[in-house]
CSV table of C-alpha atoms in Angstrom, one decimal:
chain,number,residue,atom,x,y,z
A,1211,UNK,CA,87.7,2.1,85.1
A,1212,UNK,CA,86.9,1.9,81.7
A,1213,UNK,CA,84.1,-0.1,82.5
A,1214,UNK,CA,83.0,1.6,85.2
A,1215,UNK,CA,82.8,5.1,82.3
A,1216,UNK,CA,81.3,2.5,79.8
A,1217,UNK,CA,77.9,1.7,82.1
A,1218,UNK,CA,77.7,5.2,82.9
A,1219,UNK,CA,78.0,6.5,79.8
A,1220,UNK,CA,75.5,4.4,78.4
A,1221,UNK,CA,73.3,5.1,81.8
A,1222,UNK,CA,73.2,8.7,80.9
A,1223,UNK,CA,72.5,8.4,77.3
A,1224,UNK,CA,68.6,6.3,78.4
A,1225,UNK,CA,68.5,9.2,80.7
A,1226,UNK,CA,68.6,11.7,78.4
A,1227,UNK,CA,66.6,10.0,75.5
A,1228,UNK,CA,63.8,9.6,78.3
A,1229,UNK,CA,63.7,12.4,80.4
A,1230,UNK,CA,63.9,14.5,77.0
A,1231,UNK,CA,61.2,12.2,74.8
A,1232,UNK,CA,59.0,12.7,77.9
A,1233,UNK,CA,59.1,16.6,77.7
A,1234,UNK,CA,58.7,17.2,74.0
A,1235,UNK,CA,55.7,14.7,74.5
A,1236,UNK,CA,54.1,17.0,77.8
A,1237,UNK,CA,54.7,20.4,75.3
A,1238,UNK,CA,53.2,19.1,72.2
A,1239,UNK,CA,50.5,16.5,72.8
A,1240,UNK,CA,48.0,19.8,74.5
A,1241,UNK,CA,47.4,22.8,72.5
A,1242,UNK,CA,47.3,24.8,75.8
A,1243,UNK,CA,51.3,24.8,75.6
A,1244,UNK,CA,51.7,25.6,72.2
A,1245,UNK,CA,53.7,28.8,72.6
A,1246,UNK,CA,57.5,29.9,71.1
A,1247,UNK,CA,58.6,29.0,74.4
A,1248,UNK,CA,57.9,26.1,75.0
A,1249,UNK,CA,58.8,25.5,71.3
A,1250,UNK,CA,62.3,26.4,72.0
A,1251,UNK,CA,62.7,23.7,75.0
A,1252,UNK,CA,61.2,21.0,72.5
A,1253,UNK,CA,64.0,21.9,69.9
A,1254,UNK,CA,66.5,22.1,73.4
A,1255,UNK,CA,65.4,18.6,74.0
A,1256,UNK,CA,66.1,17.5,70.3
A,1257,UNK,CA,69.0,18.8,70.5
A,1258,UNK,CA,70.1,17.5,73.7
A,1259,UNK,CA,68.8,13.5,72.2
A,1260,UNK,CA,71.7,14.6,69.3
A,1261,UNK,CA,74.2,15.1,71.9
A,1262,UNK,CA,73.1,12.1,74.1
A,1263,UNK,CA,73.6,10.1,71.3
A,1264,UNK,CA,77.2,10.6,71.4
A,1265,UNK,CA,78.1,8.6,74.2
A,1266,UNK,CA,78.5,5.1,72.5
A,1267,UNK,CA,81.3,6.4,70.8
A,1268,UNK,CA,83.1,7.9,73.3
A,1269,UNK,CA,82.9,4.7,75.7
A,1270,UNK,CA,83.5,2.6,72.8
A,1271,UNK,CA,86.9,4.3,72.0
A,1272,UNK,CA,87.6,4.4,76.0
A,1273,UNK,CA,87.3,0.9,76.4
A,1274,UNK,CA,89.3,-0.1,73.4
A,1275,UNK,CA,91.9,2.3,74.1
A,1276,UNK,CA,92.2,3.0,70.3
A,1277,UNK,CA,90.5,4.6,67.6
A,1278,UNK,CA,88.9,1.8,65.3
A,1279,UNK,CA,86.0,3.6,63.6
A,1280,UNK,CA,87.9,5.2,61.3
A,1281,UNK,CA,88.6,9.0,59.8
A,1282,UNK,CA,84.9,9.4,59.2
A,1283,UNK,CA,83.6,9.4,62.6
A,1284,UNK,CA,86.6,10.9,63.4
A,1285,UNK,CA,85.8,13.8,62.1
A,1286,UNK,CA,82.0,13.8,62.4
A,1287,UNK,CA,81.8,12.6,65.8
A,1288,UNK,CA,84.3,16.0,67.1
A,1289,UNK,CA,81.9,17.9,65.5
A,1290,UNK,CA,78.8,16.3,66.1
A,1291,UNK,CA,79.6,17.0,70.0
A,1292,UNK,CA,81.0,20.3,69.0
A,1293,UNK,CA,77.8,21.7,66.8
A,1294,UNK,CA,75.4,20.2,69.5
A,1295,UNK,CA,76.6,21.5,72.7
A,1296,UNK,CA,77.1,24.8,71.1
A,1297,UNK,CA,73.2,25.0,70.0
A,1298,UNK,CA,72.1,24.2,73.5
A,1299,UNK,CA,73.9,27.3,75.1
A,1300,UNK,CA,73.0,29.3,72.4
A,1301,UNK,CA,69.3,28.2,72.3
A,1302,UNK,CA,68.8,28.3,76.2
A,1303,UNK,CA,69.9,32.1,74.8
A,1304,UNK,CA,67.2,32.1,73.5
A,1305,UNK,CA,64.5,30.9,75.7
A,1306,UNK,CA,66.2,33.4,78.2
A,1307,UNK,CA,65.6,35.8,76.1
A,1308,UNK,CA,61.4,35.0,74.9
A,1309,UNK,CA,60.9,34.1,78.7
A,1310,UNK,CA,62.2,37.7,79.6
A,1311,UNK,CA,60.2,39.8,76.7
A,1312,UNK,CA,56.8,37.5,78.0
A,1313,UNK,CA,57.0,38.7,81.0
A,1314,UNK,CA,59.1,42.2,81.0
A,1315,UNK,CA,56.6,43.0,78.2
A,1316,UNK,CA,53.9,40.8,77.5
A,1317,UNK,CA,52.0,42.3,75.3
A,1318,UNK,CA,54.5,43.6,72.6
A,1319,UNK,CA,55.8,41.5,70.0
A,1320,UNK,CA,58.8,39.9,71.2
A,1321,UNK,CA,61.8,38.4,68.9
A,1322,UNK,CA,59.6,35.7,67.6
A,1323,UNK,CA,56.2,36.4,66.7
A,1324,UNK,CA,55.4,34.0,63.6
A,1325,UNK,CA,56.3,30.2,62.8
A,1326,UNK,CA,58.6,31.9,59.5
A,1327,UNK,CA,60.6,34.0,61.8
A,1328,UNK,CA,60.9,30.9,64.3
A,1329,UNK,CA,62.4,29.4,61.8
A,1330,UNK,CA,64.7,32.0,61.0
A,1331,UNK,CA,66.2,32.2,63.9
A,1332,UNK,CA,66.8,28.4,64.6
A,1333,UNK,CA,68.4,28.4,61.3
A,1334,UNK,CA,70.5,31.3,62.2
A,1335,UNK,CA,71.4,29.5,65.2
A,1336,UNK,CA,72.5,26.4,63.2
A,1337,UNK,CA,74.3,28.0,60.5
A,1338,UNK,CA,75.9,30.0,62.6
A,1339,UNK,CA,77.4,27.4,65.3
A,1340,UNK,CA,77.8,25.3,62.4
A,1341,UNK,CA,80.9,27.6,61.0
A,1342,UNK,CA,82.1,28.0,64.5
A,1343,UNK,CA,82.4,24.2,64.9
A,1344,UNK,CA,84.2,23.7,61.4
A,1345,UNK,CA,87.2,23.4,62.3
A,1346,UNK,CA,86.6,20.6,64.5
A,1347,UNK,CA,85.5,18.6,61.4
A,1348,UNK,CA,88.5,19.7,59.8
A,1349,UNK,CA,91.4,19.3,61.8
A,1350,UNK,CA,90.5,16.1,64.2
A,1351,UNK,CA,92.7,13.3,62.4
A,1352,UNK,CA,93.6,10.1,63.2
A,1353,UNK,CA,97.5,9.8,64.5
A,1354,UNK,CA,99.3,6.2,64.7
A,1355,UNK,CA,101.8,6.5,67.3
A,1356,UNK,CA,103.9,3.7,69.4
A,1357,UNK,CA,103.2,3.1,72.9
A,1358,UNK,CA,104.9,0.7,74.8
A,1359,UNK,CA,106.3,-1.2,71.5
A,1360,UNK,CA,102.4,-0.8,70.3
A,1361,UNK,CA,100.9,1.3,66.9
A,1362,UNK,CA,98.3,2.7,68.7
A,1363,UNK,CA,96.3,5.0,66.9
A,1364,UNK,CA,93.9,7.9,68.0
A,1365,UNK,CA,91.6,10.7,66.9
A,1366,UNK,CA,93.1,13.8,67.6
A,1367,UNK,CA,93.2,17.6,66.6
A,1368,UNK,CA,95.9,18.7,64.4
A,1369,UNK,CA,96.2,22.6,63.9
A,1370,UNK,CA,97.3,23.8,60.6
A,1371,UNK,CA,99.0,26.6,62.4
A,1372,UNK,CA,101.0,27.0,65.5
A,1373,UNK,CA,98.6,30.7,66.9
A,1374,UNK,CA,95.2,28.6,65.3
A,1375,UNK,CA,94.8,26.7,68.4
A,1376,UNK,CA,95.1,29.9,70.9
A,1377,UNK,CA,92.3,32.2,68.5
A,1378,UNK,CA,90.0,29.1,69.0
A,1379,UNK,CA,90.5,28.6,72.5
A,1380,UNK,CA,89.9,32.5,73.1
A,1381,UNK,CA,86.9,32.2,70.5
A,1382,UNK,CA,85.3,29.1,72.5
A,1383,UNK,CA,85.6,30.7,76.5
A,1384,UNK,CA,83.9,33.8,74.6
A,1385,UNK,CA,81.3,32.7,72.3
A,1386,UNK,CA,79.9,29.7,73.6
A,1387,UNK,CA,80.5,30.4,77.7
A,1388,UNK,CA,81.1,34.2,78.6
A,1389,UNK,CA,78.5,35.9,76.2
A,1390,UNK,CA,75.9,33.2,76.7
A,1391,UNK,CA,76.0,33.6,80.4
A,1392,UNK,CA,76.2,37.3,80.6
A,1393,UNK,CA,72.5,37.2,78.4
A,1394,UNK,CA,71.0,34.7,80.2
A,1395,UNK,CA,71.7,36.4,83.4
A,1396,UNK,CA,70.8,39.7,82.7
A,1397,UNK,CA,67.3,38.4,81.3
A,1398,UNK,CA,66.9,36.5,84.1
A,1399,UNK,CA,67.8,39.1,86.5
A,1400,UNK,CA,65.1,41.5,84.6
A,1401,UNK,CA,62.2,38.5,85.1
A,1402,UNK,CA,63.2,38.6,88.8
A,1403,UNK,CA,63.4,42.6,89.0
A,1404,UNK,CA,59.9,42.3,86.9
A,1405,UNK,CA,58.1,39.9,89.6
A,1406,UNK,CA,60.0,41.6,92.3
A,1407,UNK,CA,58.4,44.5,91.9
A,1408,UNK,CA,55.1,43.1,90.9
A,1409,UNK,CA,54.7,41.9,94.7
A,1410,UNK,CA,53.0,44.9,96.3
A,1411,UNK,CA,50.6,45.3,93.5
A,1412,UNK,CA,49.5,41.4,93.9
A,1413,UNK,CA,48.7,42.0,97.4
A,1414,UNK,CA,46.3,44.5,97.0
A,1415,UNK,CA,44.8,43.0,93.6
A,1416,UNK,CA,43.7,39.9,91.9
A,1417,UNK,CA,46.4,40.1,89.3
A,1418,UNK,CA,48.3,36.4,88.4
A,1419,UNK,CA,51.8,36.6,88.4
A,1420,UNK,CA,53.2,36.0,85.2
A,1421,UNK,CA,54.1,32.3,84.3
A,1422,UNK,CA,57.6,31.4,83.1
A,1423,UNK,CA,55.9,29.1,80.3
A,1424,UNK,CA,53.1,31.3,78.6
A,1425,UNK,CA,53.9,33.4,76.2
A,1426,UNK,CA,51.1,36.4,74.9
A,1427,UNK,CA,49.2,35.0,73.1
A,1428,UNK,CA,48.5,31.8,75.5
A,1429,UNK,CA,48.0,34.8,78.1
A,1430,UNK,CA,45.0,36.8,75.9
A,1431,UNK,CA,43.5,33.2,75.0
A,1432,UNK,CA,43.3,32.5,79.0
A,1433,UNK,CA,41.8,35.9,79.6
A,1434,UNK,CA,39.7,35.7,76.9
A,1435,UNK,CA,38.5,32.6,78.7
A,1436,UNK,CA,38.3,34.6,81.7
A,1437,UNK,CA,36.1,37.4,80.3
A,1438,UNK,CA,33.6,34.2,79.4
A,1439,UNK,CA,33.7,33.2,82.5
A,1440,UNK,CA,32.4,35.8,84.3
A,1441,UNK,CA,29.8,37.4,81.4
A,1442,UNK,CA,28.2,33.3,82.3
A,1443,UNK,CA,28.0,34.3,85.6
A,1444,UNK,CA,24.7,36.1,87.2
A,1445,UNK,CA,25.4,39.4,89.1
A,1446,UNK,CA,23.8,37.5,91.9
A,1447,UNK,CA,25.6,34.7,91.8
A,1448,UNK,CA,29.1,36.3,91.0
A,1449,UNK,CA,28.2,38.7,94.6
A,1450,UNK,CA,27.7,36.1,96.4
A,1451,UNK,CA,30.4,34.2,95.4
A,1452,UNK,CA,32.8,37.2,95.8
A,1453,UNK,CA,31.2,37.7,100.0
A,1454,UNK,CA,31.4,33.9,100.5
A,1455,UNK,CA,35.3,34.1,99.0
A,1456,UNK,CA,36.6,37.6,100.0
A,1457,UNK,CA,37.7,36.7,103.7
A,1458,UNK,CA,39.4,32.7,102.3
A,1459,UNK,CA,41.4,34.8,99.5
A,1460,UNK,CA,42.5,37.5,101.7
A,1461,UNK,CA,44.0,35.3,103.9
A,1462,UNK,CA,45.3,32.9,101.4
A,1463,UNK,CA,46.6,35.5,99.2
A,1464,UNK,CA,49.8,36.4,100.7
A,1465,UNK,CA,51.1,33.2,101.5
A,1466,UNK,CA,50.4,31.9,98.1
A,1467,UNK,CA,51.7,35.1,95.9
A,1468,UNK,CA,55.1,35.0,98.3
A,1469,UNK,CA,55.2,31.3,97.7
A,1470,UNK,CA,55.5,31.5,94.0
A,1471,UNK,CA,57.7,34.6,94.5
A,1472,UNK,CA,59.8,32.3,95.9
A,1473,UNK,CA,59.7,29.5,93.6
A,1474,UNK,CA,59.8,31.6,90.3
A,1475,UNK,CA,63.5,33.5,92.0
A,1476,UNK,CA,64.6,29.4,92.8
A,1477,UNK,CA,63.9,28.4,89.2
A,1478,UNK,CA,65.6,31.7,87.8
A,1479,UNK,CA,68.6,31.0,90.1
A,1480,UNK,CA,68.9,27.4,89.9
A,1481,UNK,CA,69.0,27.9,85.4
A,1482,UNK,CA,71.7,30.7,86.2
A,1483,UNK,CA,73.7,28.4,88.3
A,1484,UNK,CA,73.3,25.3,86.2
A,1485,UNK,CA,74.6,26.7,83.2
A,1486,UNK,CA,78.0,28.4,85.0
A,1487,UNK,CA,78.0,24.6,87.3
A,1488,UNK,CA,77.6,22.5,84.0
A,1489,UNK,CA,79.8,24.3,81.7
A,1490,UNK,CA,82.4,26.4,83.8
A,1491,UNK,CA,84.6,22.9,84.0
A,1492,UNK,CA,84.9,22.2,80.2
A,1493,UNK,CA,86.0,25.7,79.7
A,1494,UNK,CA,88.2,25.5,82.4
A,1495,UNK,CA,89.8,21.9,80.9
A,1496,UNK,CA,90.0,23.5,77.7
A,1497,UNK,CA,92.3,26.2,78.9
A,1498,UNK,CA,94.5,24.2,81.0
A,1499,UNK,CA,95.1,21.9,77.5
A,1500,UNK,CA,95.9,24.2,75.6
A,1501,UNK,CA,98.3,25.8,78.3
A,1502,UNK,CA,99.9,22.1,78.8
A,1503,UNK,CA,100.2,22.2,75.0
A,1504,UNK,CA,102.5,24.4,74.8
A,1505,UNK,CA,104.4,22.3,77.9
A,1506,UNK,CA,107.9,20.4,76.0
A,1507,UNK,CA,108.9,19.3,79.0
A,1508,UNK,CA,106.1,16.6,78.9
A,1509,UNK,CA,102.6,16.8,78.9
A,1510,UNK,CA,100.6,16.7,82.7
A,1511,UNK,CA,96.6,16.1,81.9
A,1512,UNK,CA,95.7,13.1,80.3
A,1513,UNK,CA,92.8,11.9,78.3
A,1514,UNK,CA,91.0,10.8,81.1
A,1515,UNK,CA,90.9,13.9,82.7
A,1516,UNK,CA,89.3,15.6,79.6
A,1517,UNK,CA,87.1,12.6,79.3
A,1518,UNK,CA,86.0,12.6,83.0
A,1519,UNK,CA,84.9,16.6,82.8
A,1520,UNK,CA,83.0,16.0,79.2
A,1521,UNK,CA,81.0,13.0,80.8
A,1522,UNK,CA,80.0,15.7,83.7
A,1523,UNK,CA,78.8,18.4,81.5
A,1524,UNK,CA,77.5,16.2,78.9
A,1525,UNK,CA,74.7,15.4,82.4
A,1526,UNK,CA,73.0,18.7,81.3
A,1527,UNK,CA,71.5,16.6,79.0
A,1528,UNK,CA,69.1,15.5,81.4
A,1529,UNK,CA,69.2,18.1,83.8
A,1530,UNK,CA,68.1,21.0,81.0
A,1531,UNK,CA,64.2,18.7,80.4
A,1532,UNK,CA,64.3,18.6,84.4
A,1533,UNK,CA,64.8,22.5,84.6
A,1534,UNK,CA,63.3,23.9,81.9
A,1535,UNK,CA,60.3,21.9,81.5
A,1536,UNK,CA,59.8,19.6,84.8
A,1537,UNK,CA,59.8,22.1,87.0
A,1538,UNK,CA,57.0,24.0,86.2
A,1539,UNK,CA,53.4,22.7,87.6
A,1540,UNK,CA,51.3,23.1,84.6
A,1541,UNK,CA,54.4,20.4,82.6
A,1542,UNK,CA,54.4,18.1,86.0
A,1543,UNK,CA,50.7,17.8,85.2
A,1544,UNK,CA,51.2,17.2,81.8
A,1545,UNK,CA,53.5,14.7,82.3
A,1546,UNK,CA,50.6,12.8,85.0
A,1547,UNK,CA,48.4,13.1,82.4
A,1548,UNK,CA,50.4,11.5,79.9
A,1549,UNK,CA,51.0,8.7,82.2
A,1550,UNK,CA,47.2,8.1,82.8
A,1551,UNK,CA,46.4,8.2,79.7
């Protein structure tokens, strides 16, 4: 068994480090996808190679059955994993939240408009999970108990007081599951109410739905291009064009707007779902600790139960490059591109 979690661990770290290196390569090798956007799923990928990199560790203390790296990783590992799961939710917040104001309204300034407030808000972000996740650093020990006539010693959390582990508990389900889903929701439910109601005003005009990966300004830059376009064009030329075209795009029109109607409501859908599949079961293992905590007549989940849920969610790893980035065409091509070149 322990070898079994060791290879898969291991698997899902080369996973994440390529899926992830891939992506933040796509977004910042062409200029065209330089947007706040698509800089918040590079610094969701970084984050996600941080949390990756965890896995060694954990299969390394599964498969010796005790803790041998000492108090230091003790406490740094606990909150290493602590700090960088806690920045993903919060910064998928936040591309939930620039995706919505880009397309609910593209052409006001939205929460991040310049490279100082950018990084403003990441450092909010940090600092801000970062005191959250303290006590993790704090209070994870190391413990020598016997075991079968054994000294067996583990890395475990120690409270200082017997209500601290029940305010963090209730602080954890809130702050890092309940709020974060409730916001990405609701700004996902306005891009879909947005393009919903977009629909009968495509069919009638030549207006491009809105792309979940542009922000304004890489929106004016491509109409800018647009308006060049056509003042290049002969009135002549651009009439023809438009008789020789009109009957093609009427008939094409429909069946592509409704197909991307649908695609945009699966992607919006699928990163709602993801997030409540991914991280609803650690949350749920957390509770049910700390309810058989406070069990004396002898303690029913074991570590590998705990260990077998992280291992699941810490997949989003590779699943958040695949969903945030991969998914959209204008990234798949990137990543062809990259591959040619």
């Amino acid at each position: 068994m322990c070898a079994y979690l060791r290879v898969f661990l291991n698997f899902r770290q080369v996973a994440a480090y390529v899926t992830n290196i891939i992506l933040v390569l796509v977004l910042t090798r062409d200029r065209h996808m330089h947007n706040w956007t698509n800089y918040l799923i590079v610094h969701l990928c970084c984050v996600d190679v941080l949390l990756a990199s965890t896995a060694p560790f954990i299969a390394a203390a599964r498969v010796t059955q005790s803790w041998t790296m000492g108090a230091g990783v003790c406490h740094g590992l606990t909150y290493t994993m602590t700090l960088s799961a806690t920045v993903t939710m919060w910064t998928m917040v936040l591309v939930s939240i620039e995706r919505c104001h880009t397309i609910v309204k593209p052409f006001t300034r939205g929460c991040i408009y310049e490279t100082r407030n950018f990084a403003g808000t990441l450092v909010t972000v940090w600092a801000g999970c970062g005191v959250y996740c303290l006590p993790m650093a704090l209070y994870f020990k190391e413990r020598t108990f016997t075991l079968d006539g054994d000294e067996v010693v583990s890395c475990t959390l120690v409270w200082p007081a017997v209500g601290a582990s029940n305010v963090f508990t209730v602080l954890a389900l809130i702050l890092t599951f309940c709020i974060p889903l409730v916001v990405i929701s609701v700004n996902y439910y306005r891009v879909f109410r947005t393009f919903w109601a977009s629909r009968a005003r495509v069919k009638t005009r030549d207006v491009p739905l809105p792309s979940l990966s542009t922000d304004s300004r890489t929106r004016e830059r491509d109409s800018t291009a647009s308006v060049g376009n056509h003042q290049g064009t002969s009135p002549g030329q651009a009439d023809g064009a438009n008789i020789g075209n009109s009957n093609r795009n009427s008939r094409l029109k429909t069946t592509a707007f409704s197909g991307k109607d649908v695609r945009v409501v699966k992607i919006l859908v699928m990163l709602v779902v993801t997030f409540l599949v991914m991280w609803l079961p650690v949350m749920i293992m957390i509770l049910l600790i700390q309810v058989d905590g406070e069990n004396f007549q002898g303690h029913v989940l074991k570590s590998h139960h705990f260990v077998s849920v992280l291992c699941f969610t810490l997949c989003n790893a590779i699943l958040n490059p695949m969903f945030y980035g991969l998914l959209n065409q204008s990234n798949r091509n990137g990543v062809r591109k990259l591959f040619r070149s």
